Amino acid sequence: MENRERLIAAVGRLLAAQGSVTLSEVAAEAGVSRATAYRNFDSSDDAILAYIAAFLDEFEESTDSVDSLRDLCSVWGRLVADRGYALVHVRSTEGFLARLRRSDPVISRIDRVVRRVLAADAEFAVAEAAHDRAVFVWNALLDPRELLDLAEHANTTVEIAADAMTDVLYAALEHKRPALTDT
């Protein structure tokens, strides 16, 4: 494993365990020198962004051939089960739609994947004009913090929690609902 990959993996482990990281901690966790950490990242925020980017890379790669929301949510649930405890510590204080409107890079990547699947899902149709709201609902129901919380309190797995929220998502996105049309 290359140093950068080891550093990114260390970021995830540390975030999951303690909720924050310093580059010195990341270097120690990865078994590399502080100088190596600083050669790869300008700051701990930069390292966290790299961790998020690696998560999104895996999400995009894992959903390339997915054409249903159910399958998309299943992939998401598996990834959240693996990395969700780190992700809950890097949430933005800004709302999803505000971040979408300003083309936040993280939200934009998630948005592209979900919109592609919305357009391809043959089980139902969501009007293009309602895609912002549909992606918003997807984000709200499948937020890593909420999936982990549901799994813990329902005494189940994150994957099963994601499947349950997928059923709620399908009900919420039923194409005949006027609440999902932007006018």
PDB file of C-alpha atoms in Angstrom:
ATOM      1  CA  MET A   1       0.000   0.000   0.000  1.00  0.00           C
ATOM      2  CA  GLU A   2       1.392   3.390  -0.963  1.00  0.00           C
ATOM      3  CA  ASN A   3       2.045   6.009   1.717  1.00  0.00           C
ATOM      4  CA  ARG A   4      -0.831   8.239   0.585  1.00  0.00           C
ATOM      5  CA  GLU A   5      -3.279   5.315   0.718  1.00  0.00           C
ATOM      6  CA  ARG A   6      -1.992   4.361   4.176  1.00  0.00           C
ATOM      7  CA  LEU A   7      -2.422   7.953   5.316  1.00  0.00           C
ATOM      8  CA  ILE A   8      -5.978   8.142   3.954  1.00  0.00           C
ATOM      9  CA  ALA A   9      -6.889   4.851   5.638  1.00  0.00           C
ATOM     10  CA  ALA A  10      -5.410   6.193   8.886  1.00  0.00           C
ATOM     11  CA  VAL A  11      -7.582   9.316   8.598  1.00  0.00           C
ATOM     12  CA  GLY A  12     -10.665   7.096   8.447  1.00  0.00           C
ATOM     13  CA  ARG A  13      -9.652   4.998  11.435  1.00  0.00           C
ATOM     14  CA  LEU A  14      -8.853   8.079  13.524  1.00  0.00           C
ATOM     15  CA  LEU A  15     -12.030   9.920  12.569  1.00  0.00           C
ATOM     16  CA  ALA A  16     -14.103   6.875  13.466  1.00  0.00           C
ATOM     17  CA  ALA A  17     -12.320   6.469  16.798  1.00  0.00           C
ATOM     18  CA  GLN A  18     -11.961  10.054  17.973  1.00  0.00           C
ATOM     19  CA  GLY A  19     -13.811  12.390  15.600  1.00  0.00           C
ATOM     20  CA  SER A  20     -10.879  14.587  14.674  1.00  0.00           C
ATOM     21  CA  VAL A  21      -7.341  14.218  13.392  1.00  0.00           C
ATOM     22  CA  THR A  22      -4.023  15.993  13.292  1.00  0.00           C
ATOM     23  CA  LEU A  23      -1.426  15.209  10.669  1.00  0.00           C
ATOM     24  CA  SER A  24       0.931  14.019  13.406  1.00  0.00           C
ATOM     25  CA  GLU A  25      -1.696  11.525  14.577  1.00  0.00           C
ATOM     26  CA  VAL A  26      -2.366  10.450  10.996  1.00  0.00           C
ATOM     27  CA  ALA A  27       1.350   9.869  10.397  1.00  0.00           C
ATOM     28  CA  ALA A  28       1.693   7.810  13.578  1.00  0.00           C
ATOM     29  CA  GLU A  29      -1.426   5.761  12.785  1.00  0.00           C
ATOM     30  CA  ALA A  30      -0.186   5.119   9.237  1.00  0.00           C
ATOM     31  CA  GLY A  31       3.311   4.216  10.412  1.00  0.00           C
ATOM     32  CA  VAL A  32       5.013   6.944   8.400  1.00  0.00           C
ATOM     33  CA  SER A  33       6.971  10.041   9.315  1.00  0.00           C
ATOM     34  CA  ARG A  34       5.339  13.419   9.914  1.00  0.00           C
ATOM     35  CA  ALA A  35       7.342  14.689   6.947  1.00  0.00           C
ATOM     36  CA  THR A  36       5.669  12.077   4.737  1.00  0.00           C
ATOM     37  CA  ALA A  37       2.256  13.166   5.979  1.00  0.00           C
ATOM     38  CA  TYR A  38       3.072  16.811   5.247  1.00  0.00           C
ATOM     39  CA  ARG A  39       4.400  15.926   1.789  1.00  0.00           C
ATOM     40  CA  ASN A  40       1.024  14.381   0.999  1.00  0.00           C
ATOM     41  CA  PHE A  41      -1.294  16.877   2.705  1.00  0.00           C
ATOM     42  CA  ASP A  42      -1.095  20.577   3.503  1.00  0.00           C
ATOM     43  CA  SER A  43      -3.278  20.227   6.594  1.00  0.00           C
ATOM     44  CA  SER A  44      -5.508  17.846   8.497  1.00  0.00           C
ATOM     45  CA  ASP A  45      -8.468  19.347   6.604  1.00  0.00           C
ATOM     46  CA  ASP A  46      -6.735  18.429   3.346  1.00  0.00           C
ATOM     47  CA  ALA A  47      -6.270  14.864   4.618  1.00  0.00           C
ATOM     48  CA  ILE A  48      -9.948  14.661   5.592  1.00  0.00           C
ATOM     49  CA  LEU A  49     -10.980  15.897   2.143  1.00  0.00           C
ATOM     50  CA  ALA A  50      -8.793  13.176   0.614  1.00  0.00           C
ATOM     51  CA  TYR A  51     -10.567  10.599   2.787  1.00  0.00           C
ATOM     52  CA  ILE A  52     -13.958  11.864   1.631  1.00  0.00           C
ATOM     53  CA  ALA A  53     -12.770  11.858  -1.997  1.00  0.00           C
ATOM     54  CA  ALA A  54     -11.604   8.241  -1.647  1.00  0.00           C
ATOM     55  CA  PHE A  55     -15.021   7.301  -0.232  1.00  0.00           C
ATOM     56  CA  LEU A  56     -16.761   9.039  -3.146  1.00  0.00           C
ATOM     57  CA  ASP A  57     -14.401   7.382  -5.648  1.00  0.00           C
ATOM     58  CA  GLU A  58     -15.452   3.999  -4.294  1.00  0.00           C
ATOM     59  CA  PHE A  59     -19.117   5.022  -4.351  1.00  0.00           C
ATOM     60  CA  GLU A  60     -18.891   6.129  -7.986  1.00  0.00           C
ATOM     61  CA  GLU A  61     -16.933   3.045  -9.070  1.00  0.00           C
ATOM     62  CA  SER A  62     -19.331   0.728  -7.233  1.00  0.00           C
ATOM     63  CA  THR A  63     -22.384   2.284  -8.882  1.00  0.00           C
ATOM     64  CA  ASP A  64     -21.193   2.577 -12.495  1.00  0.00           C
ATOM     65  CA  SER A  65     -23.599  -0.114 -13.699  1.00  0.00           C
ATOM     66  CA  VAL A  66     -26.360   0.490 -11.132  1.00  0.00           C
ATOM     67  CA  ASP A  67     -29.692   1.495 -12.651  1.00  0.00           C
ATOM     68  CA  SER A  68     -32.116   1.323  -9.726  1.00  0.00           C
ATOM     69  CA  LEU A  69     -32.402   3.337  -6.546  1.00  0.00           C
ATOM     70  CA  ARG A  70     -32.702   0.111  -4.575  1.00  0.00           C
ATOM     71  CA  ASP A  71     -29.328  -1.103  -5.838  1.00  0.00           C
ATOM     72  CA  LEU A  72     -27.807   2.350  -5.338  1.00  0.00           C
ATOM     73  CA  CYS A  73     -29.018   2.432  -1.743  1.00  0.00           C
ATOM     74  CA  SER A  74     -27.676  -1.067  -1.181  1.00  0.00           C
ATOM     75  CA  VAL A  75     -24.204  -0.016  -2.335  1.00  0.00           C
ATOM     76  CA  TRP A  76     -24.425   3.112  -0.181  1.00  0.00           C
ATOM     77  CA  GLY A  77     -25.456   1.028   2.842  1.00  0.00           C
ATOM     78  CA  ARG A  78     -22.463  -1.291   2.417  1.00  0.00           C
ATOM     79  CA  LEU A  79     -20.092   1.669   2.161  1.00  0.00           C
ATOM     80  CA  VAL A  80     -21.629   3.406   5.177  1.00  0.00           C
ATOM     81  CA  ALA A  81     -21.359   0.171   7.179  1.00  0.00           C
ATOM     82  CA  ASP A  82     -17.644   0.166   6.388  1.00  0.00           C
ATOM     83  CA  ARG A  83     -16.820   3.882   6.647  1.00  0.00           C
ATOM     84  CA  GLY A  84     -19.800   5.641   8.147  1.00  0.00           C
ATOM     85  CA  TYR A  85     -18.377   6.118  11.625  1.00  0.00           C
ATOM     86  CA  ALA A  86     -15.655   8.310  10.132  1.00  0.00           C
ATOM     87  CA  LEU A  87     -18.043  10.210   7.876  1.00  0.00           C
ATOM     88  CA  VAL A  88     -20.341  11.341  10.674  1.00  0.00           C
ATOM     89  CA  HIS A  89     -17.546  13.522  12.020  1.00  0.00           C
ATOM     90  CA  VAL A  90     -17.046  15.479   8.807  1.00  0.00           C
ATOM     91  CA  ARG A  91     -20.570  16.758   8.243  1.00  0.00           C
ATOM     92  CA  SER A  92     -21.045  20.275   6.997  1.00  0.00           C
ATOM     93  CA  THR A  93     -23.074  22.745   9.022  1.00  0.00           C
ATOM     94  CA  GLU A  94     -24.524  24.009   5.725  1.00  0.00           C
ATOM     95  CA  GLY A  95     -27.677  22.421   4.322  1.00  0.00           C
ATOM     96  CA  PHE A  96     -27.688  19.982   1.423  1.00  0.00           C
ATOM     97  CA  LEU A  97     -29.599  22.177  -1.041  1.00  0.00           C
ATOM     98  CA  ALA A  98     -27.453  25.225  -0.257  1.00  0.00           C
ATOM     99  CA  ARG A  99     -24.336  23.154  -0.918  1.00  0.00           C
ATOM    100  CA  LEU A 100     -25.865  21.781  -4.103  1.00  0.00           C
ATOM    101  CA  ARG A 101     -26.679  25.295  -5.346  1.00  0.00           C
ATOM    102  CA  ARG A 102     -23.125  26.475  -4.810  1.00  0.00           C
ATOM    103  CA  SER A 103     -21.705  23.359  -6.505  1.00  0.00           C
ATOM    104  CA  ASP A 104     -19.983  21.960  -3.434  1.00  0.00           C
ATOM    105  CA  PRO A 105     -17.626  19.270  -4.810  1.00  0.00           C
ATOM    106  CA  VAL A 106     -18.735  16.534  -2.384  1.00  0.00           C
ATOM    107  CA  ILE A 107     -22.453  17.129  -2.854  1.00  0.00           C
ATOM    108  CA  SER A 108     -22.011  17.542  -6.614  1.00  0.00           C
ATOM    109  CA  ARG A 109     -20.450  14.083  -6.884  1.00  0.00           C
ATOM    110  CA  ILE A 110     -23.244  12.454  -4.901  1.00  0.00           C
ATOM    111  CA  ASP A 111     -25.816  14.420  -6.884  1.00  0.00           C
ATOM    112  CA  ARG A 112     -24.435  13.214 -10.238  1.00  0.00           C
ATOM    113  CA  VAL A 113     -24.645   9.565  -9.196  1.00  0.00           C
ATOM    114  CA  VAL A 114     -28.138   9.804  -7.711  1.00  0.00           C
ATOM    115  CA  ARG A 115     -29.489  11.821 -10.671  1.00  0.00           C
ATOM    116  CA  ARG A 116     -28.078   9.286 -13.139  1.00  0.00           C
ATOM    117  CA  VAL A 117     -29.797   6.459 -11.297  1.00  0.00           C
ATOM    118  CA  LEU A 118     -33.041   8.438 -10.954  1.00  0.00           C
ATOM    119  CA  ALA A 119     -33.067   8.869 -14.726  1.00  0.00           C
ATOM    120  CA  ALA A 120     -32.354   5.170 -15.312  1.00  0.00           C
ATOM    121  CA  ASP A 121     -34.682   3.602 -12.733  1.00  0.00           C
ATOM    122  CA  ALA A 122     -37.499   1.899 -14.632  1.00  0.00           C
ATOM    123  CA  GLU A 123     -39.584   1.266 -11.488  1.00  0.00           C
ATOM    124  CA  PHE A 124     -40.842   4.841 -11.449  1.00  0.00           C
ATOM    125  CA  ALA A 125     -40.139   8.201 -12.968  1.00  0.00           C
ATOM    126  CA  VAL A 126     -39.228  11.402 -11.188  1.00  0.00           C
ATOM    127  CA  ALA A 127     -39.693  14.502 -13.288  1.00  0.00           C
ATOM    128  CA  GLU A 128     -36.371  16.145 -14.128  1.00  0.00           C
ATOM    129  CA  ALA A 129     -37.663  19.330 -12.506  1.00  0.00           C
ATOM    130  CA  ALA A 130     -38.024  17.444  -9.223  1.00  0.00           C
ATOM    131  CA  HIS A 131     -34.554  15.889  -9.168  1.00  0.00           C
ATOM    132  CA  ASP A 132     -33.153  18.432  -6.669  1.00  0.00           C
ATOM    133  CA  ARG A 133     -35.839  17.499  -4.182  1.00  0.00           C
ATOM    134  CA  ALA A 134     -35.495  13.803  -4.939  1.00  0.00           C
ATOM    135  CA  VAL A 135     -31.754  13.910  -4.270  1.00  0.00           C
ATOM    136  CA  PHE A 136     -32.463  15.949  -1.119  1.00  0.00           C
ATOM    137  CA  VAL A 137     -34.836  13.240   0.134  1.00  0.00           C
ATOM    138  CA  TRP A 138     -32.277  10.539  -0.742  1.00  0.00           C
ATOM    139  CA  ASN A 139     -29.640  12.437   1.231  1.00  0.00           C
ATOM    140  CA  ALA A 140     -31.910  12.965   4.235  1.00  0.00           C
ATOM    141  CA  LEU A 141     -33.000   9.340   4.466  1.00  0.00           C
ATOM    142  CA  LEU A 142     -29.610   7.777   3.791  1.00  0.00           C
ATOM    143  CA  ASP A 143     -27.402  10.147   5.751  1.00  0.00           C
ATOM    144  CA  PRO A 144     -24.614   8.049   7.335  1.00  0.00           C
ATOM    145  CA  ARG A 145     -25.285   9.394  10.832  1.00  0.00           C
ATOM    146  CA  GLU A 146     -28.968   8.502  10.584  1.00  0.00           C
ATOM    147  CA  LEU A 147     -28.334   5.036   9.123  1.00  0.00           C
ATOM    148  CA  LEU A 148     -25.860   4.214  11.877  1.00  0.00           C
ATOM    149  CA  ASP A 149     -28.272   5.519  14.507  1.00  0.00           C
ATOM    150  CA  LEU A 150     -31.175   3.515  13.088  1.00  0.00           C
ATOM    151  CA  ALA A 151     -29.093   0.345  12.879  1.00  0.00           C
ATOM    152  CA  GLU A 152     -27.922   0.719  16.466  1.00  0.00           C
ATOM    153  CA  HIS A 153     -31.328   1.480  17.938  1.00  0.00           C
ATOM    154  CA  ALA A 154     -33.181  -1.094  15.847  1.00  0.00           C
ATOM    155  CA  ASN A 155     -30.519  -3.663  16.745  1.00  0.00           C
ATOM    156  CA  THR A 156     -29.835  -4.465  13.111  1.00  0.00           C
ATOM    157  CA  THR A 157     -27.160  -3.945  10.485  1.00  0.00           C
ATOM    158  CA  VAL A 158     -26.517  -0.757   8.557  1.00  0.00           C
ATOM    159  CA  GLU A 159     -27.310  -2.632   5.362  1.00  0.00           C
ATOM    160  CA  ILE A 160     -30.745  -3.621   6.663  1.00  0.00           C
ATOM    161  CA  ALA A 161     -31.329  -0.064   7.900  1.00  0.00           C
ATOM    162  CA  ALA A 162     -30.424   1.224   4.424  1.00  0.00           C
ATOM    163  CA  ASP A 163     -32.858  -1.242   2.862  1.00  0.00           C
ATOM    164  CA  ALA A 164     -35.629  -0.044   5.190  1.00  0.00           C
ATOM    165  CA  MET A 165     -34.883   3.589   4.324  1.00  0.00           C
ATOM    166  CA  THR A 166     -34.924   2.632   0.649  1.00  0.00           C
ATOM    167  CA  ASP A 167     -38.539   1.512   1.064  1.00  0.00           C
ATOM    168  CA  VAL A 168     -39.308   4.892   2.638  1.00  0.00           C
ATOM    169  CA  LEU A 169     -37.455   6.607  -0.203  1.00  0.00           C
ATOM    170  CA  TYR A 170     -39.500   4.803  -2.845  1.00  0.00           C
ATOM    171  CA  ALA A 171     -42.706   5.805  -1.060  1.00  0.00           C
ATOM    172  CA  ALA A 172     -41.548   9.411  -0.729  1.00  0.00           C
ATOM    173  CA  LEU A 173     -40.538   9.639  -4.383  1.00  0.00           C
ATOM    174  CA  GLU A 174     -43.724   8.157  -5.772  1.00  0.00           C
ATOM    175  CA  HIS A 175     -43.967  10.125  -9.000  1.00  0.00           C
ATOM    176  CA  LYS A 176     -47.602  11.149  -8.545  1.00  0.00           C
ATOM    177  CA  ARG A 177     -46.923  13.149  -5.414  1.00  0.00           C
ATOM    178  CA  PRO A 178     -47.329  16.879  -6.091  1.00  0.00           C
ATOM    179  CA  ALA A 179     -44.846  17.735  -3.319  1.00  0.00           C
ATOM    180  CA  LEU A 180     -42.009  16.594  -5.580  1.00  0.00           C
ATOM    181  CA  THR A 181     -42.747  18.967  -8.436  1.00  0.00           C
ATOM    182  CA  ASP A 182     -40.926  22.260  -8.558  1.00  0.00           C
ATOM    183  CA  THR A 183     -43.132  25.089  -9.779  1.00  0.00           C
TER     184      THR A 183
END
